[in-house]
């Protein structure tokens, strides 16, 4: 996957999405690496329910997270996506770099359009096919993916959505391109973080630890979205990870499109 700091980049997208999402939210991701953090951030910011859809596992069920009357996060299995993803049900869909794993991107866009309510939003991201070559060389290429240029990405989404906003994330500076060692260090830390996440996933596949222990702690004690602990240091998320409105001078690692489903008159 083309990313040398997956955790911060993903949290940056969710911090961005939380200001635009409310009601029922579907979080589509490749792997369960950050499901907990995503749900926590969104539930504390206007989301009533967060449905998690992991496309990396064939026939994986969808899970729903929500606050109960005691302000505890609860998890409920919603079954197979073909049965649980209902037409015009979600207020917001977040797709974080899943489109590039799809065998049929057009079908995936159609799915998102159909399950969104009229007036709903799709927040969808992809890695930039035209990112600086030296950055691509440093980053891991562990799986085959189909990346998009800005124009290709817009063309794909504009087949169903007419109102589209485009944002840049992780704008690469010339100093970063020349300083390859710092990028390699970041990627090394990210691999370790991913390794431990996979261990937790194997020993707790049904998330019993989360539902029986973590969810009994009020969200305010688990995570403060404004002062999120990103690297075991109490620092807010660095601004470089937060998406900004795109302009032609940008050379970002990722493009994020906010696609609005037009309300029917």
PDB file of C-alpha atoms in Angstrom:
ATOM      1  CA  UNK A   1       0.000   0.000   0.000  1.00  0.00           C
ATOM      2  CA  UNK A   2       1.410   3.384  -0.920  1.00  0.00           C
ATOM      3  CA  UNK A   3       1.692   5.132   2.411  1.00  0.00           C
ATOM      4  CA  UNK A   4       4.661   5.689   4.666  1.00  0.00           C
ATOM      5  CA  UNK A   5       2.652   6.921   7.649  1.00  0.00           C
ATOM      6  CA  UNK A   6      -0.671   5.119   7.442  1.00  0.00           C
ATOM      7  CA  UNK A   7      -1.864   5.882  10.970  1.00  0.00           C
ATOM      8  CA  UNK A   8      -1.480   9.660  10.862  1.00  0.00           C
ATOM      9  CA  UNK A   9      -2.761   9.886   7.308  1.00  0.00           C
ATOM     10  CA  UNK A  10      -5.897   7.913   8.135  1.00  0.00           C
ATOM     11  CA  UNK A  11      -6.611   9.867  11.303  1.00  0.00           C
ATOM     12  CA  UNK A  12      -6.154  13.061   9.303  1.00  0.00           C
ATOM     13  CA  UNK A  13      -8.878  11.915   6.890  1.00  0.00           C
ATOM     14  CA  UNK A  14     -11.244  11.056   9.730  1.00  0.00           C
ATOM     15  CA  UNK A  15     -10.598  14.365  11.498  1.00  0.00           C
ATOM     16  CA  UNK A  16     -11.522  15.969   8.175  1.00  0.00           C
ATOM     17  CA  UNK A  17     -14.575  13.740   7.659  1.00  0.00           C
ATOM     18  CA  UNK A  18     -15.981  14.278  11.152  1.00  0.00           C
ATOM     19  CA  UNK A  19     -16.794  17.899  10.277  1.00  0.00           C
ATOM     20  CA  UNK A  20     -18.867  16.759   7.298  1.00  0.00           C
ATOM     21  CA  UNK A  21     -20.559  13.585   8.552  1.00  0.00           C
ATOM     22  CA  UNK A  22     -23.554  13.071  10.793  1.00  0.00           C
ATOM     23  CA  UNK A  23     -26.327  10.538  11.300  1.00  0.00           C
ATOM     24  CA  UNK A  24     -25.619   7.054   9.979  1.00  0.00           C
ATOM     25  CA  UNK A  25     -22.063   6.663   8.650  1.00  0.00           C
ATOM     26  CA  UNK A  26     -20.511   3.801   6.701  1.00  0.00           C
ATOM     27  CA  UNK A  27     -16.739   3.507   7.081  1.00  0.00           C
ATOM     28  CA  UNK A  28     -15.267   1.404   4.257  1.00  0.00           C
ATOM     29  CA  UNK A  29     -11.652   0.364   4.792  1.00  0.00           C
ATOM     30  CA  UNK A  30      -9.082  -2.149   3.623  1.00  0.00           C
ATOM     31  CA  UNK A  31      -8.283  -3.985   6.865  1.00  0.00           C
ATOM     32  CA  UNK A  32      -9.460  -3.428  10.431  1.00  0.00           C
ATOM     33  CA  UNK A  33      -6.279  -1.604  11.396  1.00  0.00           C
ATOM     34  CA  UNK A  34      -7.988   1.640  12.439  1.00  0.00           C
ATOM     35  CA  UNK A  35     -11.656   0.719  12.887  1.00  0.00           C
ATOM     36  CA  UNK A  36     -11.708   1.509  16.615  1.00  0.00           C
ATOM     37  CA  UNK A  37     -10.208   4.964  16.232  1.00  0.00           C
ATOM     38  CA  UNK A  38     -12.431   5.857  13.291  1.00  0.00           C
ATOM     39  CA  UNK A  39     -15.623   4.893  15.112  1.00  0.00           C
ATOM     40  CA  UNK A  40     -14.610   6.709  18.294  1.00  0.00           C
ATOM     41  CA  UNK A  41     -13.833   9.978  16.523  1.00  0.00           C
ATOM     42  CA  UNK A  42     -17.010   9.946  14.438  1.00  0.00           C
ATOM     43  CA  UNK A  43     -19.323   8.947  17.286  1.00  0.00           C
ATOM     44  CA  UNK A  44     -18.100  11.892  19.308  1.00  0.00           C
ATOM     45  CA  UNK A  45     -18.895  14.242  16.427  1.00  0.00           C
ATOM     46  CA  UNK A  46     -22.558  14.024  15.320  1.00  0.00           C
ATOM     47  CA  UNK A  47     -22.536  10.438  14.047  1.00  0.00           C
ATOM     48  CA  UNK A  48     -25.392   8.361  15.485  1.00  0.00           C
ATOM     49  CA  UNK A  49     -24.025   5.042  14.222  1.00  0.00           C
ATOM     50  CA  UNK A  50     -20.789   3.979  12.554  1.00  0.00           C
ATOM     51  CA  UNK A  51     -20.967   0.897  10.344  1.00  0.00           C
ATOM     52  CA  UNK A  52     -17.593  -0.676   9.518  1.00  0.00           C
ATOM     53  CA  UNK A  53     -17.055  -2.535   6.239  1.00  0.00           C
ATOM     54  CA  UNK A  54     -13.688  -4.281   5.754  1.00  0.00           C
ATOM     55  CA  UNK A  55     -13.250  -5.154   2.078  1.00  0.00           C
ATOM     56  CA  UNK A  56      -9.954  -6.994   2.648  1.00  0.00           C
ATOM     57  CA  UNK A  57     -11.701 -10.154   3.846  1.00  0.00           C
ATOM     58  CA  UNK A  58     -14.079 -11.937   1.516  1.00  0.00           C
ATOM     59  CA  UNK A  59     -17.543 -12.476   3.020  1.00  0.00           C
ATOM     60  CA  UNK A  60     -16.657 -10.444   6.133  1.00  0.00           C
ATOM     61  CA  UNK A  61     -19.652  -9.192   8.110  1.00  0.00           C
ATOM     62  CA  UNK A  62     -20.373  -5.533   8.759  1.00  0.00           C
ATOM     63  CA  UNK A  63     -20.283  -4.283  12.344  1.00  0.00           C
ATOM     64  CA  UNK A  64     -22.156  -1.333  13.827  1.00  0.00           C
ATOM     65  CA  UNK A  65     -20.918   0.818  16.710  1.00  0.00           C
ATOM     66  CA  UNK A  66     -23.075   3.201  18.718  1.00  0.00           C
ATOM     67  CA  UNK A  67     -23.447   4.739  22.167  1.00  0.00           C
ATOM     68  CA  UNK A  68     -25.971   3.119  24.504  1.00  0.00           C
ATOM     69  CA  UNK A  69     -27.951   4.960  27.215  1.00  0.00           C
ATOM     70  CA  UNK A  70     -24.958   4.735  29.561  1.00  0.00           C
ATOM     71  CA  UNK A  71     -22.662   6.454  27.054  1.00  0.00           C
ATOM     72  CA  UNK A  72     -20.831   3.191  26.407  1.00  0.00           C
ATOM     73  CA  UNK A  73     -19.752   2.155  22.921  1.00  0.00           C
ATOM     74  CA  UNK A  74     -21.503  -1.046  21.888  1.00  0.00           C
ATOM     75  CA  UNK A  75     -20.848  -3.287  18.876  1.00  0.00           C
ATOM     76  CA  UNK A  76     -23.501  -5.185  16.933  1.00  0.00           C
ATOM     77  CA  UNK A  77     -22.953  -7.547  14.015  1.00  0.00           C
ATOM     78  CA  UNK A  78     -25.071  -6.528  11.013  1.00  0.00           C
ATOM     79  CA  UNK A  79     -24.383  -9.578   8.859  1.00  0.00           C
ATOM     80  CA  UNK A  80     -23.247  -9.845   5.252  1.00  0.00           C
ATOM     81  CA  UNK A  81     -22.915  -6.597   3.221  1.00  0.00           C
ATOM     82  CA  UNK A  82     -25.314  -7.838   0.509  1.00  0.00           C
ATOM     83  CA  UNK A  83     -28.088  -7.966   3.111  1.00  0.00           C
ATOM     84  CA  UNK A  84     -27.137  -5.107   5.415  1.00  0.00           C
ATOM     85  CA  UNK A  85     -26.230  -2.343   2.935  1.00  0.00           C
ATOM     86  CA  UNK A  86     -29.672  -0.923   2.238  1.00  0.00           C
ATOM     87  CA  UNK A  87     -30.620   1.545  -0.474  1.00  0.00           C
ATOM     88  CA  UNK A  88     -30.685   5.223   0.557  1.00  0.00           C
ATOM     89  CA  UNK A  89     -29.835   4.366   4.178  1.00  0.00           C
ATOM     90  CA  UNK A  90     -26.610   6.256   5.014  1.00  0.00           C
ATOM     91  CA  UNK A  91     -26.091   9.963   5.536  1.00  0.00           C
ATOM     92  CA  UNK A  92     -22.367   9.665   4.835  1.00  0.00           C
ATOM     93  CA  UNK A  93     -20.004   7.079   3.337  1.00  0.00           C
ATOM     94  CA  UNK A  94     -16.248   7.239   3.953  1.00  0.00           C
ATOM     95  CA  UNK A  95     -14.066   5.205   1.608  1.00  0.00           C
ATOM     96  CA  UNK A  96     -10.383   5.387   2.544  1.00  0.00           C
ATOM     97  CA  UNK A  97      -8.260   4.126  -0.329  1.00  0.00           C
ATOM     98  CA  UNK A  98     -10.540   1.185  -1.082  1.00  0.00           C
ATOM     99  CA  UNK A  99     -11.365   2.156  -4.648  1.00  0.00           C
ATOM    100  CA  UNK A 100      -7.840   1.312  -5.782  1.00  0.00           C
ATOM    101  CA  UNK A 101      -8.274  -2.307  -4.610  1.00  0.00           C
ATOM    102  CA  UNK A 102     -11.530  -2.732  -6.489  1.00  0.00           C
ATOM    103  CA  UNK A 103     -11.726  -4.970  -9.556  1.00  0.00           C
ATOM    104  CA  UNK A 104     -14.571  -2.806 -10.782  1.00  0.00           C
ATOM    105  CA  UNK A 105     -14.318   0.804  -9.517  1.00  0.00           C
ATOM    106  CA  UNK A 106     -17.479   1.844 -11.378  1.00  0.00           C
ATOM    107  CA  UNK A 107     -19.531  -0.759  -9.499  1.00  0.00           C
ATOM    108  CA  UNK A 108     -18.100   0.417  -6.194  1.00  0.00           C
ATOM    109  CA  UNK A 109     -19.066   4.019  -6.955  1.00  0.00           C
ATOM    110  CA  UNK A 110     -22.557   2.840  -7.948  1.00  0.00           C
ATOM    111  CA  UNK A 111     -22.881   1.020  -4.609  1.00  0.00           C
ATOM    112  CA  UNK A 112     -21.953   4.118  -2.628  1.00  0.00           C
ATOM    113  CA  UNK A 113     -24.346   6.263  -4.629  1.00  0.00           C
ATOM    114  CA  UNK A 114     -27.238   3.856  -4.136  1.00  0.00           C
ATOM    115  CA  UNK A 115     -26.841   3.413  -0.369  1.00  0.00           C
ATOM    116  CA  UNK A 116     -26.554   7.159   0.251  1.00  0.00           C
ATOM    117  CA  UNK A 117     -29.645   9.136   1.163  1.00  0.00           C
ATOM    118  CA  UNK A 118     -30.554  12.029  -1.079  1.00  0.00           C
ATOM    119  CA  UNK A 119     -28.435  14.915   0.172  1.00  0.00           C
ATOM    120  CA  UNK A 120     -25.825  12.516   1.566  1.00  0.00           C
ATOM    121  CA  UNK A 121     -22.058  12.731   1.101  1.00  0.00           C
ATOM    122  CA  UNK A 122     -19.385  10.348  -0.135  1.00  0.00           C
ATOM    123  CA  UNK A 123     -15.883  11.144   1.161  1.00  0.00           C
ATOM    124  CA  UNK A 124     -13.530   9.036  -0.919  1.00  0.00           C
ATOM    125  CA  UNK A 125      -9.739   9.015  -1.173  1.00  0.00           C
ATOM    126  CA  UNK A 126      -7.085   7.500  -3.408  1.00  0.00           C
ATOM    127  CA  UNK A 127      -3.317   7.608  -3.540  1.00  0.00           C
ATOM    128  CA  UNK A 128      -1.964   9.847  -6.277  1.00  0.00           C
ATOM    129  CA  UNK A 129      -0.599   7.915  -9.256  1.00  0.00           C
ATOM    130  CA  UNK A 130       1.519  10.929 -10.172  1.00  0.00           C
ATOM    131  CA  UNK A 131       3.157  11.427  -6.752  1.00  0.00           C
ATOM    132  CA  UNK A 132       6.920  12.177  -6.785  1.00  0.00           C
ATOM    133  CA  UNK A 133       8.906   9.166  -8.014  1.00  0.00           C
ATOM    134  CA  UNK A 134      11.396   9.192  -5.139  1.00  0.00           C
ATOM    135  CA  UNK A 135       8.556   8.984  -2.624  1.00  0.00           C
ATOM    136  CA  UNK A 136       7.101   6.038  -4.534  1.00  0.00           C
ATOM    137  CA  UNK A 137      10.470   4.281  -4.451  1.00  0.00           C
ATOM    138  CA  UNK A 138      10.685   4.552  -0.651  1.00  0.00           C
ATOM    139  CA  UNK A 139       7.105   3.493  -0.010  1.00  0.00           C
ATOM    140  CA  UNK A 140       6.049  -0.115   0.230  1.00  0.00           C
ATOM    141  CA  UNK A 141       4.415  -1.748  -2.775  1.00  0.00           C
ATOM    142  CA  UNK A 142       3.194  -4.943  -1.124  1.00  0.00           C
ATOM    143  CA  UNK A 143       0.029  -5.367  -3.171  1.00  0.00           C
ATOM    144  CA  UNK A 144      -1.268  -4.624  -6.613  1.00  0.00           C
ATOM    145  CA  UNK A 145      -3.484  -1.574  -6.690  1.00  0.00           C
ATOM    146  CA  UNK A 146      -4.936   0.700  -9.337  1.00  0.00           C
ATOM    147  CA  UNK A 147      -4.115   4.292  -8.499  1.00  0.00           C
ATOM    148  CA  UNK A 148      -5.668   7.336 -10.099  1.00  0.00           C
ATOM    149  CA  UNK A 149      -4.464  10.702 -11.269  1.00  0.00           C
ATOM    150  CA  UNK A 150      -6.560  13.690 -10.212  1.00  0.00           C
ATOM    151  CA  UNK A 151      -8.401  13.876 -13.530  1.00  0.00           C
ATOM    152  CA  UNK A 152      -9.010  10.124 -13.672  1.00  0.00           C
ATOM    153  CA  UNK A 153     -10.410  10.143 -10.155  1.00  0.00           C
ATOM    154  CA  UNK A 154     -12.754  13.046 -10.881  1.00  0.00           C
ATOM    155  CA  UNK A 155     -13.900  11.441 -14.141  1.00  0.00           C
ATOM    156  CA  UNK A 156     -14.756   8.212 -12.303  1.00  0.00           C
ATOM    157  CA  UNK A 157     -16.828   9.915  -9.604  1.00  0.00           C
ATOM    158  CA  UNK A 158     -18.508  12.445 -11.900  1.00  0.00           C
ATOM    159  CA  UNK A 159     -20.337   9.599 -13.661  1.00  0.00           C
ATOM    160  CA  UNK A 160     -22.705   9.493 -10.663  1.00  0.00           C
ATOM    161  CA  UNK A 161     -22.047  12.691  -8.719  1.00  0.00           C
ATOM    162  CA  UNK A 162     -22.356  16.199 -10.135  1.00  0.00           C
ATOM    163  CA  UNK A 163     -21.276  18.260  -7.102  1.00  0.00           C
ATOM    164  CA  UNK A 164     -17.681  17.339  -6.230  1.00  0.00           C
ATOM    165  CA  UNK A 165     -15.075  19.103  -4.084  1.00  0.00           C
ATOM    166  CA  UNK A 166     -11.405  18.108  -4.296  1.00  0.00           C
ATOM    167  CA  UNK A 167      -8.841  18.194  -1.490  1.00  0.00           C
ATOM    168  CA  UNK A 168      -5.131  17.407  -1.163  1.00  0.00           C
ATOM    169  CA  UNK A 169      -3.581  15.396   1.670  1.00  0.00           C
ATOM    170  CA  UNK A 170       0.097  15.059   2.566  1.00  0.00           C
ATOM    171  CA  UNK A 171       1.567  17.615   0.221  1.00  0.00           C
ATOM    172  CA  UNK A 172       5.177  16.560  -0.333  1.00  0.00           C
ATOM    173  CA  UNK A 173       7.862  19.185   0.050  1.00  0.00           C
ATOM    174  CA  UNK A 174      11.211  19.234  -1.729  1.00  0.00           C
ATOM    175  CA  UNK A 175      13.026  18.808   1.593  1.00  0.00           C
ATOM    176  CA  UNK A 176      11.152  15.537   2.227  1.00  0.00           C
ATOM    177  CA  UNK A 177      12.012  14.251  -1.223  1.00  0.00           C
ATOM    178  CA  UNK A 178      15.715  14.825  -0.564  1.00  0.00           C
ATOM    179  CA  UNK A 179      15.608  13.507   2.997  1.00  0.00           C
ATOM    180  CA  UNK A 180      14.910   9.857   2.212  1.00  0.00           C
ATOM    181  CA  UNK A 181      16.211   8.622   5.590  1.00  0.00           C
ATOM    182  CA  UNK A 182      13.412  10.319   7.526  1.00  0.00           C
ATOM    183  CA  UNK A 183      10.838   8.681   5.267  1.00  0.00           C
ATOM    184  CA  UNK A 184      12.428   5.267   5.734  1.00  0.00           C
ATOM    185  CA  UNK A 185      12.320   5.727   9.520  1.00  0.00           C
ATOM    186  CA  UNK A 186       8.627   6.577   9.391  1.00  0.00           C
ATOM    187  CA  UNK A 187       7.890   3.527   7.275  1.00  0.00           C
ATOM    188  CA  UNK A 188       9.833   1.292   9.669  1.00  0.00           C
ATOM    189  CA  UNK A 189       7.728   2.486  12.626  1.00  0.00           C
ATOM    190  CA  UNK A 190       4.578   1.967  10.584  1.00  0.00           C
ATOM    191  CA  UNK A 191       5.490  -1.652   9.822  1.00  0.00           C
ATOM    192  CA  UNK A 192       5.965  -2.347  13.539  1.00  0.00           C
ATOM    193  CA  UNK A 193       2.595  -0.761  14.335  1.00  0.00           C
ATOM    194  CA  UNK A 194       0.917  -2.882  11.654  1.00  0.00           C
ATOM    195  CA  UNK A 195       2.648  -6.053  12.933  1.00  0.00           C
ATOM    196  CA  UNK A 196       1.270  -5.604  16.461  1.00  0.00           C
ATOM    197  CA  UNK A 197      -2.189  -4.750  15.093  1.00  0.00           C
ATOM    198  CA  UNK A 198      -2.247  -8.068  13.237  1.00  0.00           C
ATOM    199  CA  UNK A 199      -1.358  -9.939  16.444  1.00  0.00           C
ATOM    200  CA  UNK A 200      -4.233  -8.272  18.307  1.00  0.00           C
ATOM    201  CA  UNK A 201      -6.574  -9.092  15.445  1.00  0.00           C
ATOM    202  CA  UNK A 202      -5.638 -12.803  15.632  1.00  0.00           C
ATOM    203  CA  UNK A 203      -6.024 -13.136  19.413  1.00  0.00           C
ATOM    204  CA  UNK A 204      -9.240 -11.083  19.512  1.00  0.00           C
ATOM    205  CA  UNK A 205     -10.968 -11.793  16.140  1.00  0.00           C
ATOM    206  CA  UNK A 206     -14.478 -11.119  17.443  1.00  0.00           C
ATOM    207  CA  UNK A 207     -13.429  -7.939  19.300  1.00  0.00           C
ATOM    208  CA  UNK A 208     -14.499  -9.387  22.667  1.00  0.00           C
ATOM    209  CA  UNK A 209     -11.821  -7.375  24.447  1.00  0.00           C
ATOM    210  CA  UNK A 210     -13.151  -4.170  22.935  1.00  0.00           C
ATOM    211  CA  UNK A 211     -16.824  -4.870  23.632  1.00  0.00           C
ATOM    212  CA  UNK A 212     -16.298  -6.227  27.169  1.00  0.00           C
ATOM    213  CA  UNK A 213     -13.642  -3.839  28.465  1.00  0.00           C
ATOM    214  CA  UNK A 214     -12.838  -0.859  26.277  1.00  0.00           C
ATOM    215  CA  UNK A 215     -16.454   0.014  25.475  1.00  0.00           C
ATOM    216  CA  UNK A 216     -17.260   0.244  29.198  1.00  0.00           C
ATOM    217  CA  UNK A 217     -14.991   3.230  29.502  1.00  0.00           C
ATOM    218  CA  UNK A 218     -16.556   6.511  28.439  1.00  0.00           C
ATOM    219  CA  UNK A 219     -15.218   7.757  25.156  1.00  0.00           C
ATOM    220  CA  UNK A 220     -13.931  10.950  26.752  1.00  0.00           C
ATOM    221  CA  UNK A 221     -11.520   8.807  28.760  1.00  0.00           C
ATOM    222  CA  UNK A 222     -10.377   6.764  25.759  1.00  0.00           C
ATOM    223  CA  UNK A 223      -9.570   9.510  23.314  1.00  0.00           C
ATOM    224  CA  UNK A 224      -9.816  13.256  23.054  1.00  0.00           C
ATOM    225  CA  UNK A 225     -10.197  13.993  19.351  1.00  0.00           C
ATOM    226  CA  UNK A 226      -8.696  17.453  19.702  1.00  0.00           C
ATOM    227  CA  UNK A 227      -5.627  16.243  21.582  1.00  0.00           C
ATOM    228  CA  UNK A 228      -5.288  12.782  20.070  1.00  0.00           C
ATOM    229  CA  UNK A 229      -2.347  10.708  21.246  1.00  0.00           C
ATOM    230  CA  UNK A 230      -0.732   9.860  17.927  1.00  0.00           C
ATOM    231  CA  UNK A 231       2.635   8.482  18.903  1.00  0.00           C
ATOM    232  CA  UNK A 232       2.419   8.038  22.656  1.00  0.00           C
ATOM    233  CA  UNK A 233       3.013  11.747  22.988  1.00  0.00           C
ATOM    234  CA  UNK A 234       0.241  14.150  23.889  1.00  0.00           C
ATOM    235  CA  UNK A 235       0.366  16.259  20.782  1.00  0.00           C
ATOM    236  CA  UNK A 236      -2.385  17.314  18.407  1.00  0.00           C
ATOM    237  CA  UNK A 237      -2.311  15.941  14.894  1.00  0.00           C
ATOM    238  CA  UNK A 238       0.284  17.721  12.768  1.00  0.00           C
ATOM    239  CA  UNK A 239      -1.303  20.048  10.228  1.00  0.00           C
ATOM    240  CA  UNK A 240       0.528  18.356   7.348  1.00  0.00           C
ATOM    241  CA  UNK A 241      -1.760  15.315   7.713  1.00  0.00           C
ATOM    242  CA  UNK A 242      -4.987  17.313   7.452  1.00  0.00           C
ATOM    243  CA  UNK A 243      -6.564  17.660   3.988  1.00  0.00           C
ATOM    244  CA  UNK A 244      -6.710  21.110   2.403  1.00  0.00           C
ATOM    245  CA  UNK A 245      -8.539  22.454  -0.627  1.00  0.00           C
ATOM    246  CA  UNK A 246      -6.656  21.443  -3.757  1.00  0.00           C
ATOM    247  CA  UNK A 247      -4.793  23.891  -5.958  1.00  0.00           C
ATOM    248  CA  UNK A 248      -2.651  23.236  -9.015  1.00  0.00           C
ATOM    249  CA  UNK A 249       0.611  23.865  -7.161  1.00  0.00           C
ATOM    250  CA  UNK A 250       0.033  20.881  -4.880  1.00  0.00           C
ATOM    251  CA  UNK A 251       1.887  17.598  -5.275  1.00  0.00           C
ATOM    252  CA  UNK A 252      -0.027  15.473  -2.766  1.00  0.00           C
ATOM    253  CA  UNK A 253       0.261  11.808  -1.892  1.00  0.00           C
ATOM    254  CA  UNK A 254      -3.537  11.551  -1.761  1.00  0.00           C
ATOM    255  CA  UNK A 255      -6.612  13.075  -3.333  1.00  0.00           C
ATOM    256  CA  UNK A 256      -9.852  13.272  -1.368  1.00  0.00           C
ATOM    257  CA  UNK A 257     -13.152  13.975  -3.075  1.00  0.00           C
ATOM    258  CA  UNK A 258     -16.293  15.075  -1.236  1.00  0.00           C
ATOM    259  CA  UNK A 259     -19.181  14.034  -3.477  1.00  0.00           C
ATOM    260  CA  UNK A 260     -22.682  15.315  -2.791  1.00  0.00           C
ATOM    261  CA  UNK A 261     -25.739  13.290  -3.792  1.00  0.00           C
ATOM    262  CA  UNK A 262     -28.233  15.820  -5.033  1.00  0.00           C
ATOM    263  CA  UNK A 263     -31.549  16.007  -3.205  1.00  0.00           C
ATOM    264  CA  UNK A 264     -34.553  15.103  -5.309  1.00  0.00           C
ATOM    265  CA  UNK A 265     -37.144  17.847  -5.721  1.00  0.00           C
TER     266      UNK A 265
END
